Tab-separated table of C-alpha atoms and ligand atoms in Angstrom:
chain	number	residue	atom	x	y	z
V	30	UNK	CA	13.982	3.343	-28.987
V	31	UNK	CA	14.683	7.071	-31.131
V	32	UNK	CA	14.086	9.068	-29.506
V	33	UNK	CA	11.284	10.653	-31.957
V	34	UNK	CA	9.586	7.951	-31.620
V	35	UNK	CA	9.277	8.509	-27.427
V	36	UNK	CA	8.115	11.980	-28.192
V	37	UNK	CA	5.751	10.686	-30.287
V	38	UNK	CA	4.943	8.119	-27.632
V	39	UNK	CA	4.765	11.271	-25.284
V	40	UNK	CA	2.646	13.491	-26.926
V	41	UNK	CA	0.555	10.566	-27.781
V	42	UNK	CA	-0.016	9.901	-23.965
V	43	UNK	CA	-0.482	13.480	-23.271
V	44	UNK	CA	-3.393	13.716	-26.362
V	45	UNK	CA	-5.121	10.726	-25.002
V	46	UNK	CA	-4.679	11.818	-21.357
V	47	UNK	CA	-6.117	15.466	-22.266
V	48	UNK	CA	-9.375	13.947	-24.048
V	49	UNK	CA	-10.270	10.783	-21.629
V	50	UNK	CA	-9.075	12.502	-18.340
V	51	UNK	CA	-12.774	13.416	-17.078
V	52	UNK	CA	-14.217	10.054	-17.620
V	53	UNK	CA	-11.089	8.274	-16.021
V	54	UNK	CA	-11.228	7.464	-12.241
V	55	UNK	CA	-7.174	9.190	-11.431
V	56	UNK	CA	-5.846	8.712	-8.119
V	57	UNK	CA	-8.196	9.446	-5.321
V	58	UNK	CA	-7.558	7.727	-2.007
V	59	UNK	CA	-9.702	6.266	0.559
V	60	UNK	CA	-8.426	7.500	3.842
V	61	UNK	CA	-8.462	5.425	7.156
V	62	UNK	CA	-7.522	8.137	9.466
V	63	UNK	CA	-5.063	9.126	11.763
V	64	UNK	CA	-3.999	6.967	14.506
V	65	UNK	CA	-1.464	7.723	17.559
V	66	UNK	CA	-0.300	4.278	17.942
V	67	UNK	CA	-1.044	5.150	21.787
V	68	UNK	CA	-4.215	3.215	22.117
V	69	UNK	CA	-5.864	0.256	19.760
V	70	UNK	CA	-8.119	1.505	17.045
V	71	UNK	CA	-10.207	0.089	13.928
V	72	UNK	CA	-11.518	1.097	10.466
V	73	UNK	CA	-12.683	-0.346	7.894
V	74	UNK	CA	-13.927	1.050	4.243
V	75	UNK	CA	-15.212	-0.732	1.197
V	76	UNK	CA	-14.846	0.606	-2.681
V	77	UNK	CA	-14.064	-1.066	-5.817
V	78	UNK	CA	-11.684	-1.974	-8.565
V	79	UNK	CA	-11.905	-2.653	-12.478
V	80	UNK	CA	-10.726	-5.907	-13.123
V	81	UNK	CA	-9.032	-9.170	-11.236
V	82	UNK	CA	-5.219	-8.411	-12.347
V	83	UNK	CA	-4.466	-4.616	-11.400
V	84	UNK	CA	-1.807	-5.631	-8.502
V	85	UNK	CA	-0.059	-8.692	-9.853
V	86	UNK	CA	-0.021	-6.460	-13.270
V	87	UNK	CA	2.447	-4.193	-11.029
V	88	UNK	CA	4.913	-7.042	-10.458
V	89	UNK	CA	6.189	-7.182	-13.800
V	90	UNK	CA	8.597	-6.005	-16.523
V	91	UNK	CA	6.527	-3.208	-17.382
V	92	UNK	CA	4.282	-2.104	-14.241
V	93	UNK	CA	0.791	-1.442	-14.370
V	94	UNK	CA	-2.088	1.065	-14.195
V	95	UNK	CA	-3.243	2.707	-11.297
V	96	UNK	CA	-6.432	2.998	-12.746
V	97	UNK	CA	-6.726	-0.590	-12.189
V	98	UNK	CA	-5.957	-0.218	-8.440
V	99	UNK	CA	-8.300	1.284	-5.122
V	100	UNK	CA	-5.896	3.561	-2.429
V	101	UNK	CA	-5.620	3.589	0.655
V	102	UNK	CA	-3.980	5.484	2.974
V	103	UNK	CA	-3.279	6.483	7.008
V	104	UNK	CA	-1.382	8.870	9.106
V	105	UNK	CA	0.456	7.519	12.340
V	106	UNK	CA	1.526	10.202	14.343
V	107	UNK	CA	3.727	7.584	16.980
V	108	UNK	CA	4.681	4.394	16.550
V	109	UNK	CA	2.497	1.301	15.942
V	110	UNK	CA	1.831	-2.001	15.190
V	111	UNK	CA	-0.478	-2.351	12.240
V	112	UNK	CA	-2.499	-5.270	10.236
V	113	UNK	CA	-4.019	-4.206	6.901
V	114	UNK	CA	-6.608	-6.871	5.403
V	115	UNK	CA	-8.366	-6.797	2.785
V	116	UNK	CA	-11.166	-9.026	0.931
V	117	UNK	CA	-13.464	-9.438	-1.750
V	118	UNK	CA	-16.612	-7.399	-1.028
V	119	UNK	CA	-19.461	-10.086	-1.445
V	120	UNK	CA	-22.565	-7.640	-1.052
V	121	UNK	CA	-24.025	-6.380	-4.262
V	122	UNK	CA	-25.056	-7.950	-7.441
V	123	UNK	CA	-22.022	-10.139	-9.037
V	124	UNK	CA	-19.158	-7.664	-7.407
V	125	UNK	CA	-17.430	-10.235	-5.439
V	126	UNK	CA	-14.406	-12.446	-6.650
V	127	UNK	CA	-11.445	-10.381	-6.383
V	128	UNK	CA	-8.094	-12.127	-5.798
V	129	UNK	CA	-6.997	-9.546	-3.665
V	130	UNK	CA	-3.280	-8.331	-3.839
V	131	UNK	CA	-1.788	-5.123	-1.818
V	132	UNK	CA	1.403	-3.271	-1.371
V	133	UNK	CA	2.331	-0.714	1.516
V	134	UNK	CA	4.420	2.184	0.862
V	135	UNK	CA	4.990	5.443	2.720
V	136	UNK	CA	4.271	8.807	0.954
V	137	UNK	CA	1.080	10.189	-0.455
V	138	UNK	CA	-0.084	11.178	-3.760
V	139	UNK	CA	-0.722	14.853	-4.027
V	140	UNK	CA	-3.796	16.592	-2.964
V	141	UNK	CA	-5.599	17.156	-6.481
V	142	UNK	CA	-5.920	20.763	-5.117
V	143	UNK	CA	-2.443	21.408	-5.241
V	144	UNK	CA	-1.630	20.600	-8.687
V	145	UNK	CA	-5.040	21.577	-10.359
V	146	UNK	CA	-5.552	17.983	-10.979
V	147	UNK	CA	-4.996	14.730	-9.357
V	148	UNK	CA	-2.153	12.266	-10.395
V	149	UNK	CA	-2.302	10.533	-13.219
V	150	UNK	CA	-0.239	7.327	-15.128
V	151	UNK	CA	-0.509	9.590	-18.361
V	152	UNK	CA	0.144	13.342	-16.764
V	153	UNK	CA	2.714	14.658	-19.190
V	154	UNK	CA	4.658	14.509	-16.019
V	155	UNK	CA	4.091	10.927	-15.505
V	156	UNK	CA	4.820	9.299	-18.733
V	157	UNK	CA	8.515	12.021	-18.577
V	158	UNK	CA	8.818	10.319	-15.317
V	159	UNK	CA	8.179	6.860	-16.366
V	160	UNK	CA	10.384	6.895	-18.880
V	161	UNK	CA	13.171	8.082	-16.657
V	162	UNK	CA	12.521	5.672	-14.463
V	163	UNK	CA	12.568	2.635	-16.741
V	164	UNK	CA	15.643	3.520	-18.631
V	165	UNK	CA	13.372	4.309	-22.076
V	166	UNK	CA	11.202	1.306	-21.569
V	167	UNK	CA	8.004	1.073	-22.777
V	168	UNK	CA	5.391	1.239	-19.397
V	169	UNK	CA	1.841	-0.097	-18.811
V	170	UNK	CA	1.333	2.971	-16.294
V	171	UNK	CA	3.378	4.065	-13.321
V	172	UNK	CA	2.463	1.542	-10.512
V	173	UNK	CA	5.094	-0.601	-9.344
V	174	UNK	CA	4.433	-3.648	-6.689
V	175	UNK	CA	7.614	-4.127	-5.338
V	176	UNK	CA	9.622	-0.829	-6.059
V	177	UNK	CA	9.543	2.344	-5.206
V	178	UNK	CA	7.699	4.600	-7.720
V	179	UNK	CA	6.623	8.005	-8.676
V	180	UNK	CA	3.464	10.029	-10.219
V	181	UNK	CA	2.291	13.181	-10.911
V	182	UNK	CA	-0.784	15.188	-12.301
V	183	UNK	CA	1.606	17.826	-13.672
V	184	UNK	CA	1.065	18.298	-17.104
V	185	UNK	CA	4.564	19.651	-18.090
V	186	UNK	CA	8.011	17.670	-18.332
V	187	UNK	CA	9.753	19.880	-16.199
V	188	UNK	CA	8.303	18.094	-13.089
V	189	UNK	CA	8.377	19.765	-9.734
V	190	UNK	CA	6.995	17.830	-7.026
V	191	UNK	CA	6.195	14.267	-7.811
V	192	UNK	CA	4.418	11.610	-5.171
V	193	UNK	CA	6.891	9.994	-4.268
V	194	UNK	CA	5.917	6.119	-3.090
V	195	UNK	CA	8.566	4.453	-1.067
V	196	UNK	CA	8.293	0.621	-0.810
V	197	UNK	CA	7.707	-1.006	2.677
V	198	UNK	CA	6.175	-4.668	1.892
V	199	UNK	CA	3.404	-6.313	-0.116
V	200	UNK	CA	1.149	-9.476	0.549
V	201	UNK	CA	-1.423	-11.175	-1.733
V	202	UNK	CA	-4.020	-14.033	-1.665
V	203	UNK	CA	-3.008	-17.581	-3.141
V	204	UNK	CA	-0.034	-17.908	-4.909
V	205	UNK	CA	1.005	-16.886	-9.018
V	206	UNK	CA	3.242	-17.878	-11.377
V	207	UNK	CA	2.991	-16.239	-14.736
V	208	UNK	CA	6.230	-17.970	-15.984
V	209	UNK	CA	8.850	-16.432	-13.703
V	210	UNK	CA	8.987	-18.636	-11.046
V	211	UNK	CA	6.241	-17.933	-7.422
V	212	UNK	CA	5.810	-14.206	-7.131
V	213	UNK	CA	6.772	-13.966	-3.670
V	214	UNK	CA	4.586	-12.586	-0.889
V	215	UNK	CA	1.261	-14.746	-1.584
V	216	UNK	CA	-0.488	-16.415	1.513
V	217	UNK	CA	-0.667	-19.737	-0.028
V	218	UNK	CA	-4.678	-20.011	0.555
V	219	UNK	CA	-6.595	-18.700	-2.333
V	220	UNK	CA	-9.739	-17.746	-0.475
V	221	UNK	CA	-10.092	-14.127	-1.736
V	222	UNK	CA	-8.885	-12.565	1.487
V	223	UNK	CA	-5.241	-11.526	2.634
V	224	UNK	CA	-3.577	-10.236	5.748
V	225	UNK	CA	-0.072	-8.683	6.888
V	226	UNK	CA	1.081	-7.416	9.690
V	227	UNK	CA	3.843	-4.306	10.170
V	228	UNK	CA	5.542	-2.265	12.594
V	229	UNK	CA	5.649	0.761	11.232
V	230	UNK	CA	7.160	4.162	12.352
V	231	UNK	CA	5.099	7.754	12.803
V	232	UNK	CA	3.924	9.120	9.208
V	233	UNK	CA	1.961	9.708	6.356
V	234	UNK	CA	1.514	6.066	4.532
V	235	UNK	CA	-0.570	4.769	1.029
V	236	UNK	CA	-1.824	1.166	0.331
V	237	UNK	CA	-2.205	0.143	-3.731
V	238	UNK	CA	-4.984	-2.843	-3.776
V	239	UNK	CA	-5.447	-4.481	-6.676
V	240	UNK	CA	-6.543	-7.991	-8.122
V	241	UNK	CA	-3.781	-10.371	-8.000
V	242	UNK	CA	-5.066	-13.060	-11.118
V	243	UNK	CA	-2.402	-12.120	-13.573
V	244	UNK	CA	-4.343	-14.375	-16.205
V	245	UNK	CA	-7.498	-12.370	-16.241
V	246	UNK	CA	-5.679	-9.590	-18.107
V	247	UNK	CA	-7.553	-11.188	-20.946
V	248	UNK	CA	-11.062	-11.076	-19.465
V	249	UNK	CA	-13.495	-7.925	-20.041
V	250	UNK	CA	-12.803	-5.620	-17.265
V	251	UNK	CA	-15.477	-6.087	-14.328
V	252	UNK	CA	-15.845	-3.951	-11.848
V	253	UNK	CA	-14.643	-5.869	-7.862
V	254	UNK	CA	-15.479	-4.763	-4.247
V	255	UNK	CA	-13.142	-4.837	-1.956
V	256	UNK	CA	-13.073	-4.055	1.825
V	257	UNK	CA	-10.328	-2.701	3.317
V	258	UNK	CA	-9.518	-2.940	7.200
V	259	UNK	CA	-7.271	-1.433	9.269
V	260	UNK	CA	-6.011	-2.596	12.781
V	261	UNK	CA	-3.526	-0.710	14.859
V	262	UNK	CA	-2.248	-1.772	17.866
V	263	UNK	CA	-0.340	0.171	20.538
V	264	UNK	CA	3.170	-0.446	20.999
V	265	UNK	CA	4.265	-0.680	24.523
V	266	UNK	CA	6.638	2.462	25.121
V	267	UNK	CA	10.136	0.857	26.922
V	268	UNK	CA	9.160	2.952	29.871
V	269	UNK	CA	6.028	0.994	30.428
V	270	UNK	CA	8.203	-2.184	30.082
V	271	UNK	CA	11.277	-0.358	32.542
V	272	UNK	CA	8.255	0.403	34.996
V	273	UNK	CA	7.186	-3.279	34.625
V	274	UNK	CA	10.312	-4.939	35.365
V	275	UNK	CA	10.875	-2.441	38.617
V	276	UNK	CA	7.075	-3.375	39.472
V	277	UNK	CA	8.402	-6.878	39.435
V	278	UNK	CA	12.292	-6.567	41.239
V	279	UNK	CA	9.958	-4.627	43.939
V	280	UNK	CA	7.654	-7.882	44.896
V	281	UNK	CA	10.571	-10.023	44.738
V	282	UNK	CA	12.273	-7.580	47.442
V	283	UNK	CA	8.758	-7.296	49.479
V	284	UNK	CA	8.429	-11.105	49.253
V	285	UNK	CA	12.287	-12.048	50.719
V	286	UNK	CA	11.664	-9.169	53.215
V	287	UNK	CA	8.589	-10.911	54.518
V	288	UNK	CA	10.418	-14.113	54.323
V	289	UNK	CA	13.065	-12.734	56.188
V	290	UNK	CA	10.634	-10.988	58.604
V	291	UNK	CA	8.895	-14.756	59.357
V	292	UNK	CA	11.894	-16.228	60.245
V	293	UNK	CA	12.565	-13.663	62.682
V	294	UNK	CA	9.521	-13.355	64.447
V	295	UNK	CA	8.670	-16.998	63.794
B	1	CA	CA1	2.554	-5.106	-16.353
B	2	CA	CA1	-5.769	-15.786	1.330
C-alpha cells in the first residue's frame, strides 16, 4: 500500500474514532478477582456481546474487533490450577444463542485512568500499532485469537505503553471451518457452552470471549449473554507431597516394627 494512502487510512481511523468514541463500548473488563491458588475458590459473572462471530473473527487473516468481544480478567498471586467456562446466558428476552469462543492471555489492558481513556482498536495508537504489527496490512481491529497482540487508548503515534496481551491457549464450542481447514481448539459439541482447563503461574491474566459462528458476520448484530465462570483449584505445594510420602515410609517402618515386635514376643 503508499504509504499516503495508510495515512489517509490513519487519520481516517483517528476522525472516526474521535466522533463515535462516546457511544462505543472500548475495552472495559469484567474482573473475577484475585485468587492465591492456596485454597479452592469460585466466581462467576454474566455480561454481553454484539453479535455471534466476534472470537472466530480473531482467527483470521485480518483479526477482529474488540468491540465485538466481553473481558475478562484475574490476578493469581501463587500458583494454580484453573478452569474458565463460559456459556450462552439464557435469561432475558431473546439474549441467548451465543456460540461461545475464548482465548487466555496474560497481561491487562490499561486502567482507562491512566491514559485518559480506555483502549481502543482505533486509538491513533492502535491503528500505528496495528499496522506495525501486520506488516502494512489492512486490520479489522486489533484482537488476535491465537497471537499475541497489542492496544492502546493513546491517541498519538509515538506510543508509550501499550497492553501488551501475551498468548497462553484458546478453546471454543463446536467446531468451524470457514475454508481453511478445522480451526483448531473447538470442543467438538456445539451446545453453546465451552470449557478448558490450565495451570497457570502467579499473575495478572485477561480472557477475550467472543461468538465463535464465523458465518454470522453477515447477520444484523444482536446483542448475546454470556456467563463467565471461574474455578481455581489449589495446587499441592511439593512439600505437602515430600510430607506425604515421609507420612507414608513412617507406617511402613511402624508396621515391620510391630511385625517384628510379634514375632518376638509371640
Ligand atoms: Ca477477521
Ligand atoms: Ca461445547
Amino acid at each position: 500500500m503508499k504509504h499516503s494512502l495508510k495515512n489517509a487510512l490513519v487519520l481516517a481511523g483517528l476522525g472516526a474514532g474521535l466522533v463515535s468514541a462516546p457511544a462505543m463500548a472500548h475495552i472495559s473488563t469484567k474482573n473475577f478477582g484475585t485468587f492465591d491458588g492456596a485454597s479452592d475458590a469460585t466466581a462467576s459473572i454474566s455480561t454481553s456481546v454484539p453479535g455471534n462471530f466476534g472470537w472466530i473473527d480473531g482467527s483470521d487473516a485480518d483479526w477482529a474487533d474488540t468491540h465485538r468481544l466481553a473481558v475478562y480478567q484475574f490476578t493469581l498471586t501463587g500458583d494454580a490450577d484453573v478452569q474458565l467456562s463460559f456459556e450462552q446466558a439464557v435469561a432475558g428476552g431473546g439474549r441467548n444463542g451465543l456460540i461461545p469462543g475464548f482465548s487466555l492471555y496474560s497481561g491487562l489492558p490499561h486502567d482507562p485512568l491512566s491514559l485518559g481513556g480506555p483502549d481502543h482498536d482505533d486509538s491513533a495508537g492502535s491503528l500505528f500499532l496495528r499496522d506495525v504489527d501486520s506488516g502494512g496490512a489492512i486490520t479489522e481491529g486489533s484482537f488476535r485469537a491465537l497471537h499475541d497482540w497489542r492496544i492502546t487508548g493513546e491517541e498519538s503515534l509515538a506510543v508509550v505503553a501499550p497492553s501488551v496481551f501475551t498468548y497462553i491457549g484458546h478453546a471454543y464450542d463446536g467446531s468451524q471451518d470457514y475454508g481453511t481447514g478445522i480451526i483448531p481448539g473447538g470442543d467438538g459439541l456445539l451446545d453453546n457452552v465451552v470449557t478448558q482447563s490450565f495451570h497457570l503461574a502467579a499473575g495478572d491474566y485477561s480472557v477475550f470471549v467472543g461468538g465463535s459462528d464465523y458465518a454470522s458476520q453477515s447477520a444484523a448484530l444482536r446483542s448475546l449473554g454470556v456467563n463467565g465462570t471461574i474455578l481455581v483449584s489449589a495446587v499441592p505445594e511439593p512439600e505437602t507431597y515430600a510430607m506425604l510420602l515421609m507420612g507414608l515410609g513412617l507406617m511402613g517402618v511402624i508396621a515391620r516394627r510391630r511385625k517384628v515386635a510379634e514375632k518376638l514376643h509371640g
